[in-house]
Short mmCIF file of C-alpha atoms and ligand atoms in Angstrom, two decimals:
data_model
loop_
_atom_site.label_atom_id
_atom_site.label_comp_id
_atom_site.label_asym_id
_atom_site.label_seq_id
_atom_site.Cartn_x
_atom_site.Cartn_y
_atom_site.Cartn_z
CA UNK A 8 5.84 -11.91 -7.87
CA UNK A 9 2.57 -11.98 -5.98
CA UNK A 10 -0.57 -12.60 -7.95
CA UNK A 11 -3.20 -9.98 -7.22
CA UNK A 12 -5.84 -10.98 -9.78
CA UNK A 13 -6.54 -14.45 -11.06
CA UNK A 14 -9.38 -15.65 -13.25
CA UNK A 15 -10.14 -19.35 -13.38
CA UNK A 16 -12.47 -20.83 -15.98
CA UNK A 17 -14.61 -17.74 -16.23
CA UNK A 18 -17.62 -17.76 -18.53
CA UNK A 19 -19.94 -14.84 -18.94
CA UNK A 20 -23.20 -14.37 -20.78
CA UNK A 21 -25.32 -11.32 -21.43
CA UNK A 22 -29.07 -11.94 -21.24
CA UNK A 23 -28.42 -15.45 -20.00
CA UNK A 24 -31.43 -17.69 -20.45
CA UNK A 25 -33.21 -15.26 -22.77
CA UNK A 26 -33.61 -15.56 -26.54
CA UNK A 27 -31.06 -12.78 -26.94
CA UNK A 28 -28.49 -14.71 -24.86
CA UNK A 29 -24.96 -14.03 -25.93
CA UNK A 30 -21.80 -15.52 -24.46
CA UNK A 31 -19.24 -12.71 -24.18
CA UNK A 32 -16.42 -14.62 -22.44
CA UNK A 33 -15.35 -18.24 -22.86
CA UNK A 34 -13.27 -20.07 -20.26
CA UNK A 35 -10.98 -17.19 -19.35
CA UNK A 36 -7.89 -18.10 -17.33
CA UNK A 37 -5.40 -15.39 -16.50
CA UNK A 38 -3.13 -14.05 -13.82
CA UNK A 39 -2.05 -10.51 -13.08
CA UNK A 40 0.79 -9.80 -10.68
CA UNK A 41 0.76 -7.16 -8.01
CA UNK A 42 2.21 -3.93 -9.35
CA UNK A 43 2.09 -5.15 -12.94
CA UNK A 44 1.01 -3.09 -15.90
CA UNK A 45 -1.05 -5.29 -18.20
CA UNK A 46 -3.24 -4.70 -21.23
CA UNK A 47 -6.29 -6.36 -22.72
CA UNK A 48 -5.93 -5.97 -26.45
CA UNK A 49 -8.37 -6.94 -29.18
CA UNK A 50 -10.90 -5.74 -31.73
CA UNK A 51 -14.21 -4.18 -30.85
CA UNK A 52 -16.64 -6.71 -29.42
CA UNK A 53 -13.93 -9.13 -28.30
CA UNK A 54 -14.93 -8.90 -24.64
CA UNK A 55 -12.37 -6.48 -23.21
CA UNK A 56 -14.83 -4.25 -21.42
CA UNK A 57 -16.77 -7.22 -20.09
CA UNK A 58 -13.56 -8.63 -18.65
CA UNK A 59 -12.77 -5.32 -17.00
CA UNK A 60 -16.28 -5.22 -15.53
CA UNK A 61 -15.69 -8.60 -13.93
CA UNK A 62 -12.39 -7.49 -12.36
CA UNK A 63 -13.90 -4.32 -11.01
CA UNK A 64 -17.03 -5.94 -9.63
CA UNK A 65 -19.29 -4.02 -12.00
CA UNK A 66 -20.54 -7.37 -13.31
CA UNK A 67 -20.59 -10.60 -11.33
CA UNK A 68 -18.99 -13.69 -12.78
CA UNK A 69 -21.60 -16.34 -13.58
CA UNK A 70 -19.22 -19.26 -13.88
CA UNK A 71 -15.68 -19.65 -12.66
CA UNK A 72 -13.70 -17.65 -10.14
CA UNK A 73 -12.52 -14.06 -10.12
CA UNK A 74 -9.87 -14.05 -7.42
CA UNK A 75 -8.53 -10.77 -6.08
CA UNK A 76 -5.96 -11.05 -3.33
CA UNK A 77 -6.82 -14.71 -3.06
CA UNK A 78 -10.55 -14.09 -2.56
CA UNK A 79 -13.30 -14.89 -5.03
CA UNK A 80 -15.02 -11.54 -5.43
CA UNK A 81 -18.08 -13.11 -6.97
CA UNK A 82 -18.73 -14.58 -3.52
CA UNK A 83 -18.58 -11.27 -1.70
CA UNK A 84 -21.69 -10.01 0.03
CA UNK A 85 -23.36 -6.92 -1.42
CA UNK A 86 -21.76 -4.75 1.20
CA UNK A 87 -18.29 -6.22 0.73
CA UNK A 88 -18.65 -5.80 -3.01
CA UNK A 89 -19.59 -2.15 -2.56
CA UNK A 90 -16.49 -1.63 -0.45
CA UNK A 91 -14.33 -3.45 -2.99
CA UNK A 92 -15.62 -1.19 -5.74
CA UNK A 93 -14.93 1.87 -3.65
CA UNK A 94 -11.48 1.15 -2.33
CA UNK A 95 -10.27 -1.88 -4.25
CA UNK A 96 -10.30 -0.51 -7.79
CA UNK A 97 -10.13 2.88 -9.42
CA UNK A 98 -11.78 3.11 -12.85
CA UNK A 99 -10.91 5.31 -15.80
CA UNK A 100 -13.30 5.46 -18.78
CA UNK A 101 -13.11 6.30 -22.45
CA UNK A 102 -15.97 8.81 -22.13
CA UNK A 103 -14.47 10.25 -18.91
CA UNK A 104 -17.88 9.86 -17.14
CA UNK A 105 -17.55 13.09 -15.17
CA UNK A 106 -20.67 14.50 -13.51
CA UNK A 107 -21.59 17.59 -15.53
CA UNK A 108 -23.04 19.72 -12.75
CA UNK A 109 -20.21 19.17 -10.30
CA UNK A 110 -16.99 21.15 -10.38
CA UNK A 111 -13.71 19.43 -11.16
CA UNK A 112 -12.76 19.48 -7.48
CA UNK A 113 -16.12 17.98 -6.51
CA UNK A 114 -15.86 15.32 -9.19
CA UNK A 115 -12.50 14.20 -7.85
CA UNK A 116 -13.76 14.24 -4.26
CA UNK A 117 -16.87 12.24 -5.08
CA UNK A 118 -15.52 8.72 -4.46
CA UNK A 119 -14.34 9.91 -1.05
CA UNK A 120 -17.79 11.37 -0.34
CA UNK A 121 -19.31 7.95 -1.06
CA UNK A 122 -16.95 6.51 1.49
CA UNK A 123 -18.05 9.04 4.07
CA UNK A 124 -14.83 11.06 4.17
CA UNK A 125 -15.50 14.48 5.73
CA UNK A 126 -15.60 17.57 3.55
CA UNK A 127 -12.39 19.18 4.78
CA UNK A 128 -10.32 16.08 4.23
CA UNK A 129 -12.03 15.45 0.91
CA UNK A 130 -11.19 18.88 -0.39
CA UNK A 131 -7.66 18.63 0.86
CA UNK A 132 -7.04 15.27 -0.79
CA UNK A 133 -8.81 16.24 -4.00
CA UNK A 134 -6.63 19.34 -4.24
CA UNK A 135 -3.50 17.24 -3.87
CA UNK A 136 -4.68 14.95 -6.64
CA UNK A 137 -5.46 17.87 -8.92
CA UNK A 138 -2.04 19.24 -8.20
CA UNK A 139 -0.45 15.96 -9.12
CA UNK A 140 -2.28 15.91 -12.44
CA UNK A 141 -1.49 19.51 -13.12
CA UNK A 142 -5.10 20.60 -12.88
CA UNK A 143 -5.09 22.93 -9.89
CA UNK A 144 -5.98 25.95 -11.96
CA UNK A 145 -9.15 24.24 -13.18
CA UNK A 146 -10.51 23.13 -9.80
CA UNK A 147 -13.54 25.41 -9.85
CA UNK A 148 -14.53 24.78 -13.46
CA UNK A 149 -17.13 22.37 -14.77
CA UNK A 150 -16.33 19.42 -17.04
CA UNK A 151 -17.74 21.02 -20.21
CA UNK A 152 -15.26 23.87 -19.78
CA UNK A 153 -12.32 21.49 -20.16
CA UNK A 154 -10.65 19.90 -23.17
CA UNK A 155 -10.79 16.14 -23.63
CA UNK A 156 -7.23 15.70 -22.41
CA UNK A 157 -7.96 17.71 -19.30
CA UNK A 158 -11.17 15.81 -18.64
CA UNK A 159 -9.34 12.53 -18.83
CA UNK A 160 -6.77 13.77 -16.33
CA UNK A 161 -9.68 14.59 -14.03
CA UNK A 162 -10.95 11.06 -14.65
CA UNK A 163 -7.60 9.68 -13.55
CA UNK A 164 -7.47 11.91 -10.47
CA UNK A 165 -10.91 10.63 -9.52
CA UNK A 166 -9.81 7.02 -10.01
CA UNK A 167 -7.00 7.68 -7.52
CA UNK A 168 -9.24 9.29 -4.94
CA UNK A 169 -9.61 6.33 -2.61
CA UNK A 170 -6.07 5.14 -3.13
CA UNK A 171 -7.11 1.80 -4.60
CA UNK A 172 -4.26 -0.62 -5.33
CA UNK A 173 -5.75 -1.56 -8.72
CA UNK A 174 -6.44 0.90 -11.53
CA UNK A 175 -8.47 -0.24 -14.52
CA UNK A 176 -8.74 1.94 -17.61
CA UNK A 177 -11.16 1.17 -20.43
CA UNK A 178 -9.85 2.64 -23.68
CA UNK A 179 -8.61 5.67 -21.75
CA UNK A 180 -7.08 7.25 -24.83
CA UNK A 181 -9.87 6.43 -27.24
CA UNK A 182 -11.13 10.00 -27.36
CA UNK A 183 -7.82 11.83 -27.23
CA UNK A 184 -5.39 13.30 -29.72
CA UNK A 185 -1.94 11.78 -29.74
CA UNK A 186 -0.30 14.32 -27.43
CA UNK A 187 -2.93 13.87 -24.77
CA UNK A 188 -3.00 10.14 -25.33
CA UNK A 189 0.72 9.99 -24.71
CA UNK A 190 0.37 12.00 -21.54
CA UNK A 191 -2.26 9.64 -20.23
CA UNK A 192 -0.13 6.60 -21.07
CA UNK A 193 2.87 8.18 -19.37
CA UNK A 194 0.82 8.76 -16.30
CA UNK A 195 -0.54 5.22 -16.15
CA UNK A 196 3.01 3.96 -16.37
CA UNK A 197 4.04 6.30 -13.58
CA UNK A 198 1.22 4.99 -11.39
CA UNK A 199 2.59 1.53 -11.82
CA UNK A 200 6.27 2.38 -11.44
CA UNK A 201 6.19 5.03 -8.78
CA UNK A 202 3.05 4.21 -6.83
CA UNK A 203 3.22 0.46 -7.18
CA UNK A 204 -0.33 0.27 -8.51
CA UNK A 205 -1.53 -2.65 -10.55
CA UNK A 206 -2.70 -1.17 -13.84
CA UNK A 207 -5.04 -2.92 -16.27
CA UNK A 208 -5.57 -1.05 -19.51
CA UNK A 209 -7.97 -1.93 -22.29
CA UNK A 210 -7.14 -0.84 -25.80
CA UNK A 211 -7.65 -1.72 -29.43
CA UNK A 212 -4.75 0.40 -30.63
CA UNK A 213 -1.50 -1.53 -30.83
CA UNK A 214 0.81 1.47 -30.39
CA UNK A 215 -0.65 2.16 -26.97
CA UNK A 216 0.62 -1.20 -25.69
CA UNK A 217 4.12 0.21 -25.43
CA UNK A 218 4.37 0.15 -21.62
CA UNK A 219 2.39 -2.99 -20.86
CA UNK A 220 4.47 -5.76 -19.34
CA UNK A 221 1.91 -8.40 -20.17
CA UNK A 222 -0.58 -8.34 -23.04
CA UNK A 223 -3.67 -10.52 -23.19
CA UNK A 224 -4.90 -10.83 -26.77
CA UNK A 225 -8.65 -11.24 -26.93
CA UNK A 226 -10.80 -12.41 -29.79
CA UNK A 227 -14.45 -13.41 -29.69
CA UNK A 228 -14.41 -13.68 -25.94
CA UNK A 229 -11.35 -15.93 -25.80
CA UNK A 230 -7.81 -15.17 -24.65
CA UNK A 231 -5.92 -16.21 -27.74
CA UNK A 232 -2.42 -15.40 -26.63
CA UNK A 233 -0.50 -13.91 -23.73
CA UNK A 234 2.64 -12.00 -24.44
CA UNK A 235 5.06 -11.10 -21.71
CA UNK A 236 7.48 -8.31 -22.04
CA UNK A 237 10.27 -9.74 -19.96
CA UNK A 238 11.34 -6.50 -18.43
CA UNK A 239 11.01 -6.74 -14.68
CA UNK A 240 7.82 -5.51 -13.07
CA UNK A 241 8.02 -2.03 -11.70
CA UNK A 242 7.82 -2.88 -8.03
CA UNK A 243 10.75 -5.21 -8.47
CA UNK A 244 12.81 -2.49 -10.12
CA UNK A 245 11.89 -0.14 -7.30
CA UNK A 246 12.78 -2.74 -4.73
CA UNK A 247 16.11 -3.42 -6.37
CA UNK A 248 16.98 0.23 -6.65
CA UNK A 249 16.35 0.82 -3.03
CA UNK A 250 17.26 -2.42 -1.38
CA UNK A 251 20.37 -4.35 -1.96
CA UNK A 252 20.93 -6.51 1.05
CA UNK A 253 19.29 -9.77 1.97
CA UNK A 254 17.82 -10.28 5.38
CA UNK A 255 19.96 -12.39 7.70
CA UNK A 256 18.05 -14.63 10.06
CA UNK A 257 18.82 -14.17 13.68
CA UNK A 258 18.73 -16.84 16.31
CA UNK A 259 15.42 -16.70 18.14
CA UNK A 260 16.80 -17.30 21.69
CA UNK A 261 18.85 -14.15 21.88
CA UNK A 262 16.11 -12.04 20.37
CA UNK A 263 14.71 -10.62 23.58
CA UNK A 264 18.16 -9.81 24.88
CA UNK A 265 18.99 -8.04 21.66
CA UNK A 266 15.74 -6.08 21.76
CA UNK A 267 16.40 -5.17 25.37
CA UNK A 268 19.89 -3.99 24.69
CA UNK A 269 18.91 -1.79 21.78
CA UNK A 270 15.92 -0.52 23.67
CA UNK A 271 18.14 0.38 26.60
CA UNK A 272 20.46 2.27 24.28
CA UNK A 273 17.56 4.21 22.84
CA UNK A 274 15.80 4.94 26.10
CA UNK A 275 18.74 5.58 28.33
CA UNK A 276 21.20 7.50 26.27
CA UNK A 277 23.56 9.36 28.54
CA UNK A 278 23.34 6.95 31.43
CA UNK A 279 26.46 5.16 32.69
CA UNK A 280 27.37 1.74 31.37
CA UNK A 281 26.45 0.19 34.70
CA UNK A 282 23.01 1.81 34.69
CA UNK A 283 22.51 0.84 31.10
CA UNK A 284 23.25 -2.80 31.82
CA UNK A 285 20.77 -2.81 34.63
CA UNK A 286 18.03 -1.31 32.43
CA UNK A 287 18.87 -3.81 29.79
CA UNK A 288 18.43 -6.57 32.32
CA UNK A 289 15.02 -5.22 33.46
CA UNK A 290 13.92 -4.94 29.88
CA UNK A 291 14.91 -8.53 29.19
CA UNK A 292 12.90 -9.64 32.20
CA UNK A 293 9.89 -7.72 30.93
CA UNK A 294 10.20 -8.94 27.35
CA UNK A 295 10.52 -12.56 28.41
CA UNK A 296 7.54 -12.20 30.72
CA UNK A 297 9.48 -12.78 33.98
CA UNK A 298 8.00 -9.56 35.33
CA UNK A 299 4.69 -7.94 34.50
CA UNK A 300 3.97 -4.34 33.69
CA UNK A 301 3.66 -3.21 37.30
CA UNK A 302 6.74 -5.06 38.54
CA UNK A 303 8.71 -3.59 35.67
CA UNK A 304 7.64 -0.10 36.61
CA UNK A 305 8.66 -0.76 40.22
CA UNK A 306 12.06 -1.98 39.10
CA UNK A 307 12.55 1.22 37.13
CA UNK A 308 11.98 3.59 40.00
CA UNK A 309 13.37 1.57 42.87
CA UNK A 310 16.52 3.32 44.18
CA UNK A 311 19.68 2.35 42.40
CA UNK A 312 21.52 1.17 45.55
CA UNK A 313 18.60 -1.20 46.22
CA UNK A 314 19.10 -2.80 42.83
CA UNK A 315 16.55 -0.67 40.95
CA UNK A 316 16.90 1.78 38.08
CA UNK A 317 16.63 4.86 40.28
CA UNK A 318 14.46 6.78 37.80
CA UNK A 319 12.15 9.59 38.75
CA UNK A 320 8.55 8.38 38.86
CA UNK A 321 7.52 10.41 35.86
CA UNK A 322 10.40 9.16 33.79
CA UNK A 323 9.73 5.61 34.94
CA UNK A 324 6.10 5.92 33.89
CA UNK A 325 6.97 7.32 30.48
CA UNK A 326 9.50 4.57 29.94
CA UNK A 327 7.03 1.93 30.97
CA UNK A 328 4.38 3.28 28.62
CA UNK A 329 6.82 3.30 25.73
CA UNK A 330 7.97 -0.24 26.42
CA UNK A 331 4.42 -1.56 26.77
CA UNK A 332 3.58 0.09 23.44
CA UNK A 333 6.44 -1.73 21.81
CA UNK A 334 5.51 -5.05 23.37
CA UNK A 335 1.96 -4.62 22.14
CA UNK A 336 3.03 -3.62 18.65
CA UNK A 337 5.63 -6.36 18.58
CA UNK A 338 2.95 -8.95 19.12
CA UNK A 339 0.77 -7.38 16.44
CA UNK A 340 3.65 -7.29 14.00
CA UNK A 341 4.31 -10.97 14.59
CA UNK A 342 0.68 -11.68 13.83
CA UNK A 343 0.82 -9.69 10.60
CA UNK A 344 4.04 -11.40 9.51
CA UNK A 345 2.57 -14.84 10.13
CA UNK A 346 -0.55 -13.95 8.19
CA UNK A 347 1.49 -12.62 5.28
CA UNK A 348 3.64 -15.72 5.29
CA UNK A 349 0.58 -17.92 4.96
CA UNK A 350 -1.04 -15.71 2.37
CA UNK A 351 1.39 -13.32 0.68
CA UNK A 352 -1.29 -11.20 -0.94
CA UNK A 353 -3.50 -10.80 2.12
CA UNK A 354 -4.41 -7.13 2.16
CA UNK A 355 -4.49 -6.74 5.98
CA UNK A 356 -5.48 -3.14 5.37
CA UNK A 357 -6.58 -2.53 8.89
CA UNK A 358 -3.63 -4.14 10.65
CA UNK A 359 -0.99 -2.51 8.51
CA UNK A 360 -2.89 0.75 8.79
CA UNK A 361 -2.73 0.68 12.57
CA UNK A 362 0.95 -0.24 12.51
CA UNK A 363 1.58 2.71 10.20
CA UNK A 364 -0.38 4.96 12.48
CA UNK A 365 1.73 3.87 15.41
CA UNK A 366 4.95 4.35 13.48
CA UNK A 367 3.76 7.83 12.57
CA UNK A 368 3.15 8.71 16.21
CA UNK A 369 -0.64 8.47 15.95
CA UNK A 370 -0.40 10.41 12.73
CA UNK A 371 1.47 13.32 14.27
CA UNK A 372 3.79 12.89 11.33
CA UNK A 373 1.67 13.97 8.38
CA UNK A 374 1.95 12.36 4.99
CA UNK A 375 0.33 13.30 1.73
CA UNK A 376 -1.33 10.66 -0.38
CA UNK A 377 1.71 9.78 -2.43
CA UNK A 378 3.90 9.56 0.65
CA UNK A 379 1.34 7.43 2.40
CA UNK A 380 1.07 5.02 -0.47
CA UNK A 381 4.86 4.60 -0.64
CA UNK A 382 5.09 4.33 3.10
CA UNK A 383 2.48 1.59 3.04
CA UNK A 384 4.33 -0.20 0.29
CA UNK A 385 7.69 -0.30 2.02
CA UNK A 386 6.14 -1.15 5.38
CA UNK A 387 4.35 -4.09 3.80
CA UNK A 388 7.50 -5.22 2.04
CA UNK A 389 9.38 -5.31 5.33
CA UNK A 390 6.62 -7.38 6.90
CA UNK A 391 6.72 -9.73 3.94
CA UNK A 392 10.43 -10.01 4.49
CA UNK A 393 10.91 -8.79 0.93
CA UNK A 394 13.25 -6.01 1.99
CA UNK A 395 15.56 -5.26 4.88
CA UNK A 396 14.90 -2.59 7.44
CA UNK A 397 17.94 -0.67 6.21
CA UNK A 398 16.27 -0.43 2.85
CA UNK A 399 13.04 0.69 4.48
CA UNK A 400 14.96 3.46 6.17
CA UNK A 401 16.59 4.47 2.91
CA UNK A 402 13.21 4.61 1.22
CA UNK A 403 11.79 6.85 3.93
CA UNK A 404 14.63 9.28 3.60
CA UNK A 405 14.89 9.35 -0.20
CA UNK A 406 13.24 12.40 -1.74
CA UNK A 407 9.85 11.96 -3.36
CA UNK A 408 11.32 12.74 -6.74
CA UNK A 409 13.55 9.69 -6.36
CA UNK A 410 10.67 7.38 -5.50
CA UNK A 411 11.17 7.76 -1.76
CA UNK A 412 8.80 8.97 0.95
CA UNK A 413 10.78 12.17 1.40
CA UNK A 414 10.89 12.37 5.21
CA UNK A 415 13.45 14.34 7.17
CA UNK A 416 16.48 12.62 8.58
CA UNK A 417 15.22 12.91 12.12
CA UNK A 418 11.75 11.59 11.39
CA UNK A 419 13.24 8.74 9.40
CA UNK A 420 15.48 7.78 12.32
CA UNK A 421 12.60 7.86 14.74
CA UNK A 422 10.34 5.69 12.62
CA UNK A 423 13.18 3.32 11.83
CA UNK A 424 14.08 2.83 15.50
CA UNK A 425 10.48 2.16 16.39
CA UNK A 426 9.90 -0.31 13.61
CA UNK A 427 13.15 -2.05 14.48
CA UNK A 428 12.01 -2.50 18.03
CA UNK A 429 8.56 -3.66 17.05
CA UNK A 430 10.07 -6.25 14.75
CA UNK A 431 12.76 -7.36 17.13
CA UNK A 432 14.66 -8.15 13.97
CA UNK A 433 18.06 -6.60 14.08
CA UNK A 434 21.63 -7.18 14.97
CA UNK A 435 23.26 -6.24 18.23
CA UNK A 436 25.02 -2.98 17.86
CA UNK A 437 28.64 -3.20 18.94
CA UNK A 438 29.09 -1.51 22.28
CA UNK A 439 30.95 1.74 22.03
CA UNK A 440 34.18 1.96 24.10
CA UNK A 441 32.79 4.18 26.87
CA UNK A 442 29.91 1.78 27.44
CA UNK A 443 31.94 -1.42 27.24
P1 ADP B 988 -15.10 -4.85 -26.25
O1 ADP B 988 -14.96 -4.01 -25.04
O2 ADP B 988 -13.91 -5.69 -26.55
O3 ADP B 988 -15.50 -4.04 -27.43
P2 ADP B 988 -17.44 -5.89 -24.92
O4 ADP B 988 -16.96 -6.56 -23.72
O5 ADP B 988 -18.06 -4.57 -24.80
O6 ADP B 988 -16.28 -5.90 -26.01
O7 ADP B 988 -18.50 -6.83 -25.63
C1 ADP B 988 -18.31 -8.23 -25.84
C2 ADP B 988 -19.55 -8.79 -26.51
O8 ADP B 988 -20.66 -8.70 -25.64
C3 ADP B 988 -19.96 -8.05 -27.78
O9 ADP B 988 -20.40 -8.97 -28.72
C4 ADP B 988 -21.06 -7.14 -27.33
O10 ADP B 988 -21.98 -6.91 -28.40
C5 ADP B 988 -21.71 -7.95 -26.23
N1 ADP B 988 -22.28 -7.05 -25.20
C6 ADP B 988 -21.62 -6.11 -24.52
N2 ADP B 988 -22.43 -5.49 -23.62
C7 ADP B 988 -23.65 -6.08 -23.77
C8 ADP B 988 -24.91 -5.90 -23.12
N3 ADP B 988 -25.08 -5.00 -22.14
N4 ADP B 988 -25.94 -6.68 -23.51
C9 ADP B 988 -25.77 -7.60 -24.48
N5 ADP B 988 -24.61 -7.83 -25.12
C10 ADP B 988 -23.55 -7.08 -24.76
MG1 MG B 989 -15.17 -1.95 -24.81
#
């Protein structure tokens, strides 16, 4: 499992250097895996909240390292830290911390407003979140008009607003009756299992530890004990449910030829076998760099009897544009894969985001927040070589209720074909009889 948070020899003092100095944390060392649900458990005053503040960048570590995705967040610049707090972690509080004179919808949209997300999009996303937490009917109300359980659900919706990969919750059930407390715990578990979020919950009530896969016992600012519930982490269960095969490694030399052949099959369906072979040959030349973009285009529309592809100019241009897009994306994908190999937890938000955008036809295929988060997860897993493309495809097609992205068959096929080409990582399809 990939480590997402790691603390090394962390010490923390309140009022350091003053007469009231008080050391709240002593030499904390701990690791939290990506997609894990962990708990900090201990009596009041044991340092749980302080620890959470360090993870979320609310307080800066004074000694030791607080590594998130392999980066020491106490070394971030002010600006980077602000961004980390906005999109890196979502926080849920015991006292809910809703803004009293904003409506529920506005409260949930607030983190997006801080990020500069436009009003229309903000409202749209906030509505989706309210829907997910069963709060749609309360969108126009103010916090004081809601029960504690409802307010905490708003608090959770707000924590999800910027789609942060880490959710921290400080005694989230401390002010709730047992029914509402159970609902909140169920939802935190769901966030971990279905959305792949890393969840860190603080509690002093033992019964509420039921879903935590790892429990850090705190006392007087020291981690006294770590208990691991050996059930597999949620992302692993998800991965196993969806993906059963292991990725075979293909020989590098024949890669371009394989890409070319598949590409030819995709682009030139309905052409004769002879034509197809010729296109395949041109594509190989282009992919191996024997011809450049312009020469490739010329090959495509040169008359067939003169050894060209004989395409109409418009069709040749479209084909060329498509192929150049794939070449470009293929290079980018290689870069991302290399980076992920070196550093498995590298976030690469921007790069993966632009790959996703390309796969989604410049966002012509619209996803809601849940779909997007699952789509991001499976895309990243493919790039990490954690799952096979077949499994990626299956995940896209699976309904949302079954932990999939819930895309149509056609859209799934389209995205799958594109990703396959960009990766250049696939087997040669056997030629069908009429083409052979
Ligand atoms: P917990 O969340 O487990 O109850 P905290 O992290 O809030 O514990 O507190 C750990 C210790 O640090 C306690 O002894 C508490 O009194 C002290 N402490 C917490 N916040 C402050 C603060 N702002 N100034 C001084 N001491 C603090
Ligand atoms: Mg506390």
